[in-house]
Amino acid sequence: MKIKWILFGAISIAVALVLSSFLGFFEKRVDYNTQIKPLLNKNCIVCHGGVKKAADFSLLFKHEALAPAKSGKLAIIPGDADGSEMIRRLTLTDPDERMPLDHPALKTDEINLLRKWIDQGAQWGDHWAYQPVETPEIPKIGTFWSRLGITENDETNWAKNEIDRFVLDKLNQEHLTPSPEADRPTLIRRVSLDLTGLPPTEMEVANFINDKSLEAYEKVVDRLLKSPAYGERWTGMWLDLARYADTKGYERDPGRKIWRYRDWLIKAFNTDKPFDQFTIEQVAGDLLPNPNGDLATDDQLIATGFHRNTMTNDEGGTQDEEFRVAAVLDRVNTTWDVFQGTTFACIQCHSHPYDPFTHEEYYKYLAFFNNTRDEDVTSDTPTLRFYKHDDSLKINDLKHYIATTAANPKQAQASTNQITQLLRTVEPKINSHDFDQLVNASLLDAKYFGFQDKGSVRIKNVTLTGRPRLLISWGTKAPDATVTIRQDKLDGPVLAILPVPKTGSQWNDTIQMIPLPQVQGKHNLYLSLNSPKSPKDWVMIKWVSFQPVIPGQPLSTLGEKDKLVVDILNADAEQTPIMLDGSGDLARGTFVFERGNWLVKGKKVTPDVPKSFPAMDPKLPKNRLGLARWMVSREHPLTARVAVNRFWEQLFGIGIVETIEDMGTQGIQPTHRELLDYLAVEFMETDHWSVKKLLKKMVISATYRQQSTVSPELVAKDPYNKLLARGPRVRLSAEAVHDQALAVSGLLSHKMYGPSVMPAQPDGIWQSPYDGESWKQSTGEDLHRRALYTYWKRTAPYPSMVTFDSPSREFCQLRRLRTNTPLQALVTLNDPVYVEAAQNLAAYMNKYGQAPERQIQAGFRKVMLHDPAPKKLAVLTQLYRNAEQYYRQKPDEATKLLDRPGFDCKKVSPQLAALTVTANTLLNLDEVITKQ
C-alpha cells in the first residue's frame, strides 16, 4: 500500500511539473517596450542612463544592463529575479540602500512586473518606432456575409477604405461608435481649408450639393489637389520646419533673399514631387549626379536652401567659426526633428538618456554636414547667382569657346564644370577670416581681413598645382597701395606684385584675376602691403580663389576669356543661399566636442549613422547624398512614419503619435500604431512616396468625413478625439485665418511666387537701429497676397500671425501648440488687414437689398456657406441696429471707420459703417476661425 502511495505521489508531482511547464508556455509575456521601458525611464534611468551611470550601471543598452556593476554584482540575471541585485535593492527598507534613492519606492505591482520580466528572461526590445516598418494585418469589420457584399451591415456600409477599418477596430474595443457624415457645406469647407488653406466659393458649394453622383466628393478632392493653392497651403506648413525667414536672425537680423526656396517648395508640392526625392534634394541636392557629368541643376541647388535657412550672426565682434558650428549643429538637429521625429540635440553634450544614441554617434552624424562651405560670412555665401540676359549670353559664349578649344571631350567637360561652378556660385574660395599670422592687420568689424602699410598675413596650406590663376575680392581708398605675394615665407620667392584697385572704401570690393607662375605642391603664401601715401588706410580682402587656366588662354598674362570671366563675376546678379561641400584644401576634419563644447575637441570621427538603426548600404557615398538616400530607404524605420504622422496631424488636429516632434521612448505612444504602419508602408510601396495620394487616402476616409459635433459622454471619454469617433474640430492656422478673411471679402490676390511682400502692419513694430531697415508697405495686389508670402523678420515677426501661434522661425518648429487668448479676438477685430476685409465684405453685403436681415444673411452665407440660425441672425441684426444708431449720432466716427485708399468718402453712411461692424464681427466668430 505504501508503495502505491509513493508511486501515486511521484506521478502527481510529474504531472504537476509537466502541467506547470505547459501552462508556463502560454503565460503572457511581459512586453519590454510598453511595460518595462516606461517604468525604467520614469524611475531609474535618470541615475542609470546615458548621462549618469551611478555605480557604473546603465539601463540604456542591454549589454550595459547585463554587465557587472561597480560592486561586481549583476543587477539583472535573466531567468533569476531572486538572484538579481536590482530586485533586492528595490525591495529593501533601508532608505540609504533602497532604490530609487531619495525617491518614493516602487509600488508592489511594479516590482512584481519587473520580477516577472526578469524571470521570463529579461528580454530586451527595440522601441516600436525603431523597428522595421512592416505591413500589419488589416482588421476585419462587419460580418462575413457583409464583407462579401451579400448582406448589409452598418460597419461595412460606413467604411470607405482601410483607414476606417483600423479606426473601427479601436472604437469597438472602447465600445464607441463613429459619428454620421458631416453635411455637404461643412464637409467641402473642411476639405478645402485642409487641402488648399482657402475656403470654397459659394458656387463650388452649390455645385457639390447639386452633384448627386457617388463620386461627387472624390471629384471635389481631385479638384483641390490640382489647385495651385494646394502647393501654397502645404508650403506654409513646411516653412516652419525649414525655419524659413527673410532675415538672418540674431541681434542685427538683416535681410536675406532666399524666397526662391519658398517658390521651389510650392512647385514641389504642386507637381507632387515624390517625398523621397523631396527629402534628398533638400538635404543634398547639390550632390546629385546628373547626365553627362553635369553639375546639379538650379532647382536642385535652390532646394538645399532648406539648410541655408540657419541663422547667420553679422554682429561685429562675433567669431565666425563659433556660429558656423552653431549652424551645423542646427542642421543635424533639424534633420532629425523634421525627417526622423526624434530628439537628437541633447547628444551634442552626452549620450542620450532615454534613446539608444551615444555621444560619439552625434559627431559621426555631424560629419556628414561639416564640410559645407558656408562660414557665417556677411555675404551669406555660397550663393547661386542669377545673371541678367546679357551676362547669361556671355556665359554661353564662354562655354562654347571651351567646347571648341579644349584638347578632348574629357578636358572640355572638366573645364566647363569648373568655370560653370565658379560663375554660378563663386566657389571654391578661401574666406579671409581664415588668414593667420597677422601683422599690422585685423579682421575689420570681425568680418573680413584688412591690413595697413607694412602689414602682412599668411594664407596657409594652399595647393597651387594646376591652379596658376588667383582671383581676389578686395578694395581700398588708398591711392598707391601695392601687395606683394611671396612663397613659403615673408622674404620668399616673389610670385606677384599687385596694385590694389582704388574703390573709394575698403568696404567696396571688386574682383580681379592675377596670373601666377606655375608652382607645384602645397605652400603657404605671404601677402605684404606697401602703402606709403596713406599708411593708415585699410586694404580689405574678402576672399581669394586659386583656379586653373581656361583652355586656350596664355599662362603668363590674362587672355580675352580670362577678362570675360572677371567681367561676369563683377556683374550685378541676384543671389540665393545654397549648400555646397568643400573638398581638398577646404575639407574639414570632424571631432567629438567634449561635453558639447566646440572649443574642446576630442576623438576624430568619420561620417556614419547610429548603430541602433540599419547600416548604410556600402555602395552609398559617405556624404550628405548617401545620408539622404539612407533616410528614405525602405529599411529606415522612421522617415515614412514621421511624414505620415505629420500629414495626419495637419488634417485631424492631432497626430496618431501626438508628439510628432518625438517618436522616441519619451514621446506619447501611438493611438493606432497598426494604422500608422499601414499608411507608412502604403506611402512607400503603393503610392511611391506621393503626398497627394496619401492625403487623398486620408480625406476620402469615412473617419475624416464624420461630423464634429460631440456628445457629453464622448467628451468625457475622449476629450481630444484621439479615438476618432468624430470629425476634426480645430482652430485654423494663422495663415488660414488671414487668407480666409481676404478670400471671403473678395480682396485675396492669387498672384504666386516672387519676393516677399509687406502687407499692412501697425507702426513701430520694427526696430532696426543698426541698418535702418523699415517696413515699407506693399501696394497693389501685393497688399493682399496669401500669408506665406509675408516678409518674415525673425526678431519682429508679423504680429497678427504670431498672435495666432506662428513661430519666430529662429529654429525649427515641429508643432504649433494652439492657444486661445483675448489677443486673438483683438487682432480679428482691430488689425488693419481684418478691418479692410470687413469694409470690403460690408460693401458686398450692401448690394443685397435694403433690409439689414437680408444683407447679414448674404454676408453670413459668403463666410460660412450656409444660412445663420434664427437666434444668431437676431443677435447680429441687433448689433447692426445698435451700430447704426451710434454712427448716426457720430458721423465722424463712421468716416474714420470707412476711411481707406480708393474709397469714395461721399459713400460714407451710418448704414455702411454698421454693416462694416457686423461684417467684422462675422469674421471674428468662433465657427469662422475654426475648421469643423
mmCIF file of N, CA and C in Angstrom, residues 3 32 103 132 144 158 196 210 236 238 406 408 411 465 494 517 519 522 535 560 574-575 586 779 787 859 923:
data_model
loop_
_atom_site.group_PDB
_atom_site.id
_atom_site.type_symbol
_atom_site.label_atom_id
_atom_site.label_comp_id
_atom_site.label_asym_id
_atom_site.label_seq_id
_atom_site.Cartn_x
_atom_site.Cartn_y
_atom_site.Cartn_z
ATOM 1 N N ILE A 3 3.844 1.511 -1.168
ATOM 2 C CA ILE A 3 4.478 1.679 -2.489
ATOM 3 C C ILE A 3 3.514 2.361 -3.458
ATOM 4 N N TYR A 32 8.603 44.443 -23.156
ATOM 5 C CA TYR A 32 9.622 45.403 -22.712
ATOM 6 C C TYR A 32 9.257 46.830 -23.104
ATOM 7 N N HIS A 103 13.893 58.827 -3.551
ATOM 8 C CA HIS A 103 12.614 58.940 -4.250
ATOM 9 C C HIS A 103 11.657 57.893 -3.687
ATOM 10 N N PRO A 132 11.571 47.813 -37.824
ATOM 11 C CA PRO A 132 11.234 47.941 -39.254
ATOM 12 C C PRO A 132 9.747 48.173 -39.465
ATOM 13 N N PHE A 144 -19.142 38.228 -41.954
ATOM 14 C CA PHE A 144 -18.553 37.525 -43.098
ATOM 15 C C PHE A 144 -19.336 37.818 -44.368
ATOM 16 N N TRP A 158 -20.335 51.855 -43.535
ATOM 17 C CA TRP A 158 -19.690 53.113 -43.110
ATOM 18 C C TRP A 158 -18.288 53.258 -43.676
ATOM 19 N N THR A 196 -6.175 73.240 -49.411
ATOM 20 C CA THR A 196 -5.696 74.447 -50.097
ATOM 21 C C THR A 196 -5.479 75.624 -49.160
ATOM 22 N N ASN A 210 -25.400 69.977 -55.433
ATOM 23 C CA ASN A 210 -26.270 69.558 -56.542
ATOM 24 C C ASN A 210 -25.755 68.320 -57.270
ATOM 25 N N GLY A 236 3.229 76.464 -46.661
ATOM 26 C CA GLY A 236 3.099 77.190 -45.400
ATOM 27 C C GLY A 236 3.447 76.323 -44.214
ATOM 28 N N TRP A 238 5.473 73.670 -44.306
ATOM 29 C CA TRP A 238 6.887 73.283 -44.373
ATOM 30 C C TRP A 238 7.817 74.430 -43.985
ATOM 31 N N ALA A 406 39.133 73.045 -76.119
ATOM 32 C CA ALA A 406 39.744 72.014 -75.279
ATOM 33 C C ALA A 406 40.339 70.903 -76.132
ATOM 34 N N ASN A 408 40.326 67.660 -75.681
ATOM 35 C CA ASN A 408 39.489 66.466 -75.837
ATOM 36 C C ASN A 408 38.191 66.673 -75.048
ATOM 37 N N GLN A 411 38.554 66.885 -71.189
ATOM 38 C CA GLN A 411 39.062 68.166 -70.704
ATOM 39 C C GLN A 411 37.988 69.247 -70.838
ATOM 40 N N THR A 465 49.198 73.382 -57.459
ATOM 41 C CA THR A 465 49.381 72.553 -58.648
ATOM 42 C C THR A 465 48.205 72.716 -59.604
ATOM 43 N N VAL A 494 59.150 85.847 -54.884
ATOM 44 C CA VAL A 494 58.005 86.688 -55.223
ATOM 45 C C VAL A 494 57.195 86.012 -56.332
ATOM 46 N N PRO A 517 52.936 82.401 -61.416
ATOM 47 C CA PRO A 517 53.818 81.401 -62.025
ATOM 48 C C PRO A 517 53.307 79.998 -61.712
ATOM 49 N N VAL A 519 53.396 76.770 -60.035
ATOM 50 C CA VAL A 519 54.055 76.235 -58.849
ATOM 51 C C VAL A 519 53.411 74.901 -58.510
ATOM 52 N N LYS A 522 51.818 72.024 -52.289
ATOM 53 C CA LYS A 522 51.061 72.819 -51.323
ATOM 54 C C LYS A 522 52.020 73.773 -50.627
ATOM 55 N N PRO A 535 49.286 105.515 -45.196
ATOM 56 C CA PRO A 535 49.637 104.323 -44.417
ATOM 57 C C PRO A 535 48.533 103.861 -43.467
ATOM 58 N N GLU A 560 41.724 86.999 -73.351
ATOM 59 C CA GLU A 560 40.410 87.609 -73.566
ATOM 60 C C GLU A 560 39.332 86.929 -72.725
ATOM 61 N N GLU A 574 21.314 88.669 -59.032
ATOM 62 C CA GLU A 574 20.542 88.250 -57.857
ATOM 63 C C GLU A 574 21.105 86.929 -57.351
ATOM 64 N N GLN A 575 20.957 86.707 -56.037
ATOM 65 C CA GLN A 575 21.569 85.520 -55.441
ATOM 66 C C GLN A 575 20.631 84.901 -54.418
ATOM 67 N N LEU A 586 39.883 72.502 -48.660
ATOM 68 C CA LEU A 586 38.750 73.052 -47.926
ATOM 69 C C LEU A 586 37.990 71.997 -47.131
ATOM 70 N N THR A 779 2.081 97.741 -52.249
ATOM 71 C CA THR A 779 0.954 98.392 -52.926
ATOM 72 C C THR A 779 0.327 97.424 -53.915
ATOM 73 N N ALA A 787 -0.746 84.629 -46.896
ATOM 74 C CA ALA A 787 0.107 84.898 -45.740
ATOM 75 C C ALA A 787 1.517 84.348 -45.900
ATOM 76 N N GLY A 859 -24.019 88.085 -46.111
ATOM 77 C CA GLY A 859 -22.657 88.076 -45.588
ATOM 78 C C GLY A 859 -22.329 86.778 -44.877
ATOM 79 N N LEU A 923 -16.360 87.913 -39.165
ATOM 80 C CA LEU A 923 -15.006 87.376 -39.348
ATOM 81 C C LEU A 923 -14.385 86.941 -38.031
#
